Amino acid sequence: MEDPNVKDETTLTFPEGFLWGAATSHFQVEGHPVEMKRRLSDWSTWASVAGNIADSTTADAACDFTSRYLDDIELLSGLNLGALRISLNWAVLCPRDRSGQGRKRLNQDGVRYYKKLLSTLRERGITTFVTLFHFCLPQWLADDGGWLAPRTVQEFGRFAELVASELGQYIDYWITINEPLPYAYQGYVEGSWPPGQKHHYVNAFKCVHNMLEGHALAYHAIHKVHPQAQVSFTNHWRPFSPVNKWNPLDNLVTHMRNRVFNHMFPNAIKTGRMHFPFPLTLRTAIKELCLPIEGLKGTMDYSGVNYYTRDMSHHSLEAPFDVFGRSSRNADSEISCMGWESYPDGLYEVLTQEMANYTTREDGRECPIIITENGFADLFPGHLTEDGDWSLTDDYRIKYLISHLKAMHKAIKKGANVKGYLYWSLLDNFEWAEGLKARFGLVRVAFPTQKRTLRKSALVYAKIASSNALDNKTGS
Ligand code: IFM
């Protein structure tokens, strides 16, 4: 995939005004004392159950972001980064409403915290990205069926409405729902996230359906208060390649995965309803999910792209009727501790080919793209106590970052309308079922002391952000 436009350039310059930033989510960094003490969310409950988290850590303290965010904003600014993605703690902002009258306001302690956080970012000239649902449900909604229950859809719409009126003035980019397909897969098929159901594809699809309804309600609720708001969701894009390109069954499962994992959500938003590939359409429970969803069509003001890796897919004789087959690793490439191959060409493919159907908005205008997550995880012990520099010289992360920025630059040259890039993540944090051992941070966090130290990658990224350019030869 050599691009003659890029090959000879020594400096790769990004478009003027390009947004450089970092991404986080509330549960992974906050260690919110009220939530954790009272186990207010499904994730704080789930992570406290023995056996649910690979390294037996919890998110009870995480990065202690609720008390250290001012210092962390300093770090962000010091790295020349002009954007931060956070998410809101729905469980804290919306405790169970016992009034019977319907919720009138968000929890005011929660509002004060987010107002201070977001207004500080604004005062520093930092663009704010705010996610409403980043994998965590209030426990009282999870108890009532979570995203399978229509009530969650209504409550999500109401939550968006209240956030729009109480915090909306500080929000530049809205993300209604983060990575709906991975969420549904982990919660209802793999069972490694709450609610922990296994092999329940129909529930996974119902969950996605209800999230589409919730997204539509939230989109309109936000626009009612802020007509010019930039609202979208984030799609986790993952190219799928057949293990054996000559095997028709490998190609079939690859096609099925791509249609469902990558395209189900954006395609539903484009057309106003869910579409399923054959033979899934033969099931009555699936057919019922294909009806038009009210208000859904065209509810995307920009495209939020989360990109990490690709999957090699193959049909399996152990499960011959499983239309999604199995995935395996590409033995020849670099693999992160998440088991993820570093595959920068995939980012180029996503930006220039896979997304081609979604680059024009309903009103005919071009849809801007923001890379809302991209990053690399190292593996370190959960309770890092040493202050040695062995985890600070993170050459793999640098290589990953540079190769993906080059792929993004090449896609921009090819015409992809990418306006910004947010590295995942600013800080080492709580990586869901993996716990604290998987380290995605530009900034190392020594959890027992909460000491922050910049990694080498942070300095490389800071230089790129300040010059808005990348040296094509040295990659800095
Ligand atoms: O940490 C997660 C994040 O919460 C959602 N996207 C993928 C990241 C890495 O797994």
XYZ file of C-alpha atoms and ligand atoms in Angstrom:
486
model
C 0.000 0.000 0.000
C 2.659 2.526 -0.927
C 1.286 5.987 -1.569
C 3.497 7.955 -3.960
C 2.326 11.215 -2.381
C 3.774 10.296 0.968
C 6.825 8.223 0.103
C 9.234 11.042 -0.581
C 8.108 13.559 2.017
C 10.536 13.974 4.884
C 8.000 15.772 7.054
C 4.388 14.714 7.237
C 2.371 17.797 8.095
C -1.200 17.503 9.338
C -4.019 19.835 8.295
C -4.121 23.246 9.954
C -6.072 23.246 13.205
C -5.731 19.478 13.589
C -6.804 18.456 17.087
C -4.322 16.452 19.164
C -5.490 14.986 22.427
C -5.979 12.019 24.696
C -8.923 9.908 25.807
C -10.079 8.483 29.146
C -13.294 7.142 30.644
C -14.706 7.814 34.090
C -14.697 4.272 35.547
C -11.180 3.575 34.334
C -9.652 6.611 36.030
C -11.965 8.193 38.591
C -12.050 5.865 41.588
C -15.184 7.821 42.510
C -15.494 7.455 46.298
C -19.302 7.660 46.404
C -19.753 5.147 43.617
C -17.166 2.738 44.958
C -18.287 2.832 48.573
C -21.901 2.144 47.661
C -21.263 0.037 44.536
C -23.538 2.329 42.565
C -22.802 0.847 39.129
C -22.872 -2.612 37.598
C -19.120 -2.354 36.959
C -18.188 -1.412 40.526
C -20.229 -4.406 41.674
C -18.824 -6.729 38.991
C -15.191 -5.785 39.637
C -15.608 -6.531 43.348
C -16.547 -10.172 42.685
C -13.618 -12.628 42.928
C -12.686 -14.152 39.586
C -14.131 -11.409 37.359
C -10.904 -9.452 36.925
C -7.855 -11.241 35.502
C -5.286 -9.826 37.913
C -7.696 -9.572 40.891
C -7.357 -5.790 41.043
C -10.345 -3.446 41.330
C -11.102 0.055 40.114
C -11.795 1.245 43.667
C -8.994 3.789 43.517
C -8.102 3.577 39.803
C -6.125 6.798 39.116
C -7.847 8.745 41.899
C -8.784 11.168 39.142
C -11.627 12.747 41.144
C -9.062 14.323 43.470
C -6.137 14.666 41.041
C -7.766 15.914 37.861
C -6.356 19.436 38.145
C -2.815 18.033 38.155
C -3.699 15.695 35.297
C -4.965 18.630 33.243
C -1.590 20.287 33.895
C 0.109 17.169 32.536
C -2.115 17.214 29.461
C -1.362 20.880 28.792
C 2.334 20.280 29.362
C 2.203 17.727 26.555
C 0.771 20.375 24.177
C -2.465 18.437 23.873
C -5.547 20.458 23.025
C -8.335 17.927 23.609
C -9.447 15.575 26.367
C -12.090 12.895 26.176
C -13.825 11.982 29.433
C -17.050 10.179 30.259
C -19.736 10.962 32.799
C -20.550 8.777 35.764
C -24.233 8.024 35.072
C -24.571 6.065 38.344
C -23.423 9.055 40.407
C -25.333 11.664 38.427
C -28.565 9.640 38.432
C -29.130 7.711 41.630
C -32.454 5.832 41.742
C -35.320 8.310 41.559
C -37.786 7.441 44.309
C -40.016 10.482 43.886
C -42.328 8.826 41.392
C -42.512 12.223 39.627
C -39.657 11.630 37.184
C -36.156 12.963 37.629
C -35.923 16.771 37.545
C -32.209 17.315 38.166
C -28.914 15.471 38.199
C -27.163 14.813 41.500
C -25.715 18.228 42.363
C -22.454 17.010 43.959
C -21.775 15.167 40.719
C -22.666 18.225 38.659
C -20.300 20.430 40.696
C -17.405 18.021 40.091
C -17.964 17.802 36.342
C -18.567 21.554 36.052
C -15.225 22.253 37.656
C -13.455 19.630 35.542
C -14.999 20.745 32.261
C -14.758 24.479 32.937
C -11.078 24.093 33.847
C -10.488 22.366 30.531
C -12.362 25.139 28.760
C -10.375 27.864 30.527
C -7.199 26.132 29.336
C -8.497 26.184 25.765
C -8.831 22.396 25.750
C -11.559 20.952 23.540
C -13.885 18.657 25.477
C -15.231 15.308 24.307
C -17.830 13.848 26.650
C -19.210 10.313 26.517
C -22.567 9.633 28.164
C -22.374 5.837 28.247
C -18.952 4.232 28.541
C -19.892 0.659 29.570
C -21.252 1.414 33.073
C -24.908 1.311 34.078
C -26.395 2.574 37.319
C -26.891 -0.599 39.389
C -30.626 0.070 39.756
C -31.027 0.003 35.959
C -28.828 -3.085 35.636
C -31.059 -4.803 38.216
C -34.081 -4.027 36.057
C -32.617 -5.638 32.905
C -29.991 -3.127 31.763
C -30.007 -2.366 28.043
C -32.490 -5.175 27.406
C -35.177 -3.172 29.221
C -37.068 -0.332 27.503
C -36.808 1.617 30.760
C -33.050 2.000 30.304
C -33.664 3.556 26.894
C -36.044 6.127 28.390
C -33.737 6.851 31.325
C -30.801 7.319 28.964
C -32.774 9.857 26.945
C -33.663 11.715 30.133
C -30.043 11.579 31.330
C -28.906 13.167 28.044
C -31.553 15.884 28.382
C -30.447 16.763 31.921
C -26.757 16.724 30.985
C -27.531 18.996 28.037
C -29.176 21.572 30.288
C -26.857 21.327 33.306
C -23.447 20.677 31.706
C -23.958 21.135 27.977
C -22.385 24.576 27.827
C -18.972 23.021 28.566
C -19.160 20.233 25.999
C -17.697 20.562 22.499
C -18.155 17.035 21.170
C -20.757 14.593 22.455
C -20.429 10.830 22.328
C -23.709 9.158 23.257
C -22.484 5.562 23.427
C -18.980 4.150 23.347
C -18.359 0.993 21.273
C -21.846 -0.565 21.305
C -20.827 -3.790 19.559
C -17.909 -4.734 21.843
C -20.148 -3.909 24.816
C -22.922 -6.216 23.611
C -20.417 -8.926 22.687
C -18.580 -8.928 26.018
C -21.783 -8.749 28.054
C -23.985 -11.251 26.199
C -21.728 -13.545 24.149
C -18.340 -13.701 25.825
C -19.758 -13.092 29.314
C -16.617 -11.417 30.601
C -18.379 -8.100 31.378
C -21.642 -7.458 33.165
C -24.298 -8.821 32.928
C -22.080 -11.866 32.226
C -24.358 -13.782 29.842
C -22.693 -16.281 27.503
C -23.498 -17.237 23.887
C -26.705 -15.185 23.889
C -26.565 -13.628 20.428
C -30.233 -12.656 20.408
C -29.826 -10.675 23.628
C -26.664 -9.089 22.252
C -28.636 -7.877 19.217
C -31.533 -6.694 21.410
C -29.021 -4.754 23.459
C -27.644 -3.106 20.296
C -31.189 -2.347 19.135
C -32.047 -0.628 22.416
C -28.801 1.292 22.370
C -29.757 2.591 18.920
C -33.078 3.756 20.387
C -31.237 5.339 23.324
C -28.772 7.022 20.971
C -31.622 8.509 18.920
C -33.390 9.867 22.020
C -30.143 11.319 23.354
C -29.221 12.871 19.998
C -32.497 14.777 19.773
C -32.544 15.706 23.479
C -29.091 17.299 23.147
C -29.964 19.104 19.927
C -33.137 20.502 21.483
C -31.037 22.389 24.039
C -27.956 22.968 21.839
C -28.974 22.984 18.175
C -25.372 23.338 16.976
C -24.031 20.469 19.118
C -21.701 17.922 17.526
C -23.175 14.570 18.518
C -22.127 11.066 17.550
C -21.197 7.676 18.999
C -17.868 5.848 18.765
C -17.493 2.777 16.610
C -14.769 0.261 17.387
C -13.520 -0.509 13.864
C -11.653 -3.765 13.387
C -10.798 -5.057 9.915
C -11.309 -8.805 9.583
C -9.112 -10.887 7.289
C -9.645 -14.551 6.409
C -6.952 -16.896 7.700
C -7.023 -18.674 4.335
C -8.132 -16.345 1.579
C -8.867 -19.299 -0.741
C -11.250 -20.942 1.740
C -14.881 -19.882 1.054
C -15.949 -20.674 4.627
C -13.207 -18.465 6.074
C -14.389 -15.728 3.729
C -17.986 -16.223 4.826
C -17.270 -15.846 8.556
C -15.042 -12.851 7.795
C -17.900 -11.221 5.901
C -20.370 -11.935 8.732
C -18.074 -10.453 11.348
C -17.454 -7.350 9.300
C -21.142 -6.751 8.603
C -22.103 -7.117 12.239
C -19.143 -5.838 14.257
C -18.138 -2.900 12.082
C -21.220 -1.898 10.157
C -24.274 -2.728 12.246
C -24.415 0.528 14.214
C -23.349 3.110 11.602
C -25.471 1.442 8.945
C -28.550 1.518 11.187
C -27.982 5.218 11.803
C -27.611 5.843 8.101
C -30.770 3.964 7.136
C -32.924 4.267 10.275
C -33.103 0.560 11.104
C -30.996 -2.508 11.822
C -29.901 -4.834 9.018
C -28.751 -8.423 9.500
C -26.911 -10.607 7.030
C -28.456 -13.886 5.892
C -28.962 -16.437 7.527
C -29.540 -14.456 10.745
C -32.644 -12.961 9.125
C -34.359 -16.360 9.261
C -34.951 -16.039 13.005
C -38.216 -14.421 14.108
C -36.540 -12.730 17.097
C -34.103 -11.083 14.669
C -36.785 -10.065 12.173
C -38.537 -8.170 14.957
C -35.435 -6.058 15.460
C -35.467 -4.858 11.847
C -38.392 -2.430 12.126
C -37.608 1.271 11.657
C -36.381 3.000 14.822
C -38.055 6.314 15.482
C -35.837 9.345 15.011
C -32.702 7.306 14.317
C -31.946 8.088 10.685
C -29.095 10.537 10.195
C -28.267 11.056 13.874
C -24.522 11.420 13.374
C -22.810 14.827 13.131
C -19.290 13.420 12.958
C -17.704 9.954 13.008
C -15.917 8.800 16.149
C -13.398 6.093 15.272
C -11.797 3.791 17.833
C -9.111 1.696 16.163
C -6.613 -0.754 17.651
C -6.096 -3.900 15.580
C -7.433 -6.425 13.072
C -8.678 -9.998 13.522
C -7.799 -13.039 11.441
C -10.997 -15.077 11.112
C -11.672 -18.676 10.180
C -14.461 -21.209 10.061
C -14.154 -23.854 12.774
C -15.001 -27.541 12.439
C -15.556 -27.596 16.199
C -18.519 -25.254 15.719
C -19.475 -25.837 12.063
C -22.746 -23.853 12.231
C -21.314 -20.814 13.971
C -21.545 -18.177 11.249
C -19.035 -15.977 13.057
C -16.341 -18.672 13.195
C -13.300 -18.089 15.368
C -10.431 -15.638 15.409
C -6.724 -16.327 15.553
C -3.513 -14.338 15.689
C -1.223 -13.505 12.863
C 1.897 -15.291 14.058
C 4.255 -12.993 12.123
C 3.376 -9.695 13.699
C 3.830 -7.710 16.894
C 1.167 -8.462 19.477
C 0.296 -6.270 22.467
C -0.495 -7.737 25.870
C -4.167 -7.538 24.901
C -3.374 -10.136 22.211
C -3.812 -7.415 19.593
C -1.713 -7.269 16.446
C -0.208 -3.926 15.475
C -1.741 -3.388 12.029
C -1.551 0.271 10.936
C -2.669 -0.529 7.368
C -6.021 -1.396 8.925
C -6.507 2.194 10.063
C -5.883 3.350 6.509
C -8.368 0.766 5.173
C -11.008 1.806 7.678
C -10.623 5.519 6.947
C -10.521 5.215 3.176
C -12.686 2.163 2.418
C -14.816 0.769 5.242
C -16.206 4.161 6.200
C -16.922 5.281 2.650
C -20.670 4.814 3.145
C -20.822 7.113 6.128
C -18.831 10.134 5.050
C -21.773 12.237 3.932
C -24.299 13.559 6.441
C -28.080 13.557 5.978
C -27.951 17.245 4.971
C -25.390 16.466 2.253
C -22.433 17.954 4.109
C -19.213 16.019 4.590
C -18.986 14.177 7.889
C -15.791 14.980 9.829
C -13.904 12.071 11.368
C -12.200 12.104 14.757
C -10.016 9.238 15.919
C -11.518 9.000 19.391
C -9.218 6.148 20.533
C -6.022 4.483 19.350
C -3.306 3.097 21.555
C -1.022 0.313 22.686
C -0.875 -1.665 25.953
C 2.217 -2.888 27.743
C 2.004 -5.504 30.445
C 3.172 -4.678 33.958
C 2.316 -6.029 37.394
C -0.891 -4.519 38.753
C 0.769 -3.220 41.890
C 3.805 -1.490 40.494
C 5.860 -0.352 43.452
C 9.293 0.095 41.913
C 10.201 3.497 40.594
C 12.678 2.125 38.087
C 12.543 3.462 34.540
C 11.955 0.091 32.882
C 8.361 0.874 32.098
C 9.151 4.395 30.970
C 11.166 3.539 27.877
C 8.160 2.312 25.960
C 9.608 1.771 22.496
C 6.767 -0.493 21.321
C 4.213 2.201 22.116
C 6.251 4.759 20.190
C 6.490 2.448 17.201
C 2.750 1.779 17.347
C 1.918 5.479 17.646
C 4.162 6.584 14.796
C 3.039 3.851 12.414
C -0.622 4.638 13.070
C -0.110 8.375 12.651
C 1.604 7.688 9.339
C -1.350 5.556 8.242
C -3.739 8.327 9.291
C -1.704 10.915 7.383
C -1.765 8.744 4.287
C -5.553 8.424 4.594
C -5.893 12.194 4.925
C -3.864 12.638 1.745
C -6.190 10.202 0.072
C -9.139 12.411 1.051
C -10.271 11.126 4.456
C -11.731 14.058 6.387
C -9.921 13.394 9.688
C -9.944 16.403 12.011
C -8.406 15.058 15.181
C -6.659 12.229 16.994
C -7.068 11.236 20.642
C -4.522 8.794 22.011
C -5.866 6.076 24.338
C -4.972 6.761 27.025
C -3.546 9.719 28.901
C -2.924 7.624 32.036
C -2.421 3.970 32.853
C -5.853 2.941 34.081
C -8.271 0.139 34.894
C -8.591 -1.973 31.757
C -11.938 -3.693 32.484
C -11.657 -7.499 32.749
C -7.850 -7.219 32.460
C -7.584 -5.008 35.542
C -4.635 -2.717 36.220
C -1.927 -4.818 34.595
C -2.545 -3.678 30.995
C -0.908 -0.268 30.686
C -2.141 2.018 27.915
C -0.820 5.277 29.366
C 1.381 7.956 27.920
C 1.805 8.666 31.595
C 2.791 5.858 33.946
C 0.733 5.602 37.122
C 2.336 3.775 40.067
C -0.989 2.763 41.622
C 0.040 2.331 45.270
C 1.366 5.906 45.402
C -0.569 7.394 42.475
C 2.684 8.939 41.288
C 2.540 10.044 37.651
C 5.642 9.861 35.423
C 5.825 10.753 31.740
C 6.857 7.922 29.466
C 9.163 8.424 26.487
C 6.119 8.083 24.203
C 4.506 11.088 25.907
C 7.458 13.262 24.911
C 7.428 11.970 21.340
C 3.680 12.637 21.105
C 4.065 16.107 22.659
C 6.564 17.053 19.958
C 4.260 15.861 17.188
C 1.347 17.779 18.693
C 3.294 21.015 19.046
C 4.700 20.914 15.512
C 1.534 19.417 13.998
C 3.910 17.273 12.008
C 5.830 14.043 12.030
C 9.324 13.366 10.768
C 8.815 10.619 8.223
C 12.338 9.255 8.650
C 12.930 9.367 12.407
C 9.254 9.201 13.370
C 9.301 12.016 15.904
O -9.958 0.681 27.572
C -10.776 0.488 26.468
C -11.802 1.587 26.360
O -12.575 1.703 27.513
C -12.721 1.333 25.191
N -11.987 1.068 23.984
C -10.915 0.096 24.034
C -9.977 0.442 25.185
C -8.828 -0.571 25.249
O -9.339 -1.845 25.433
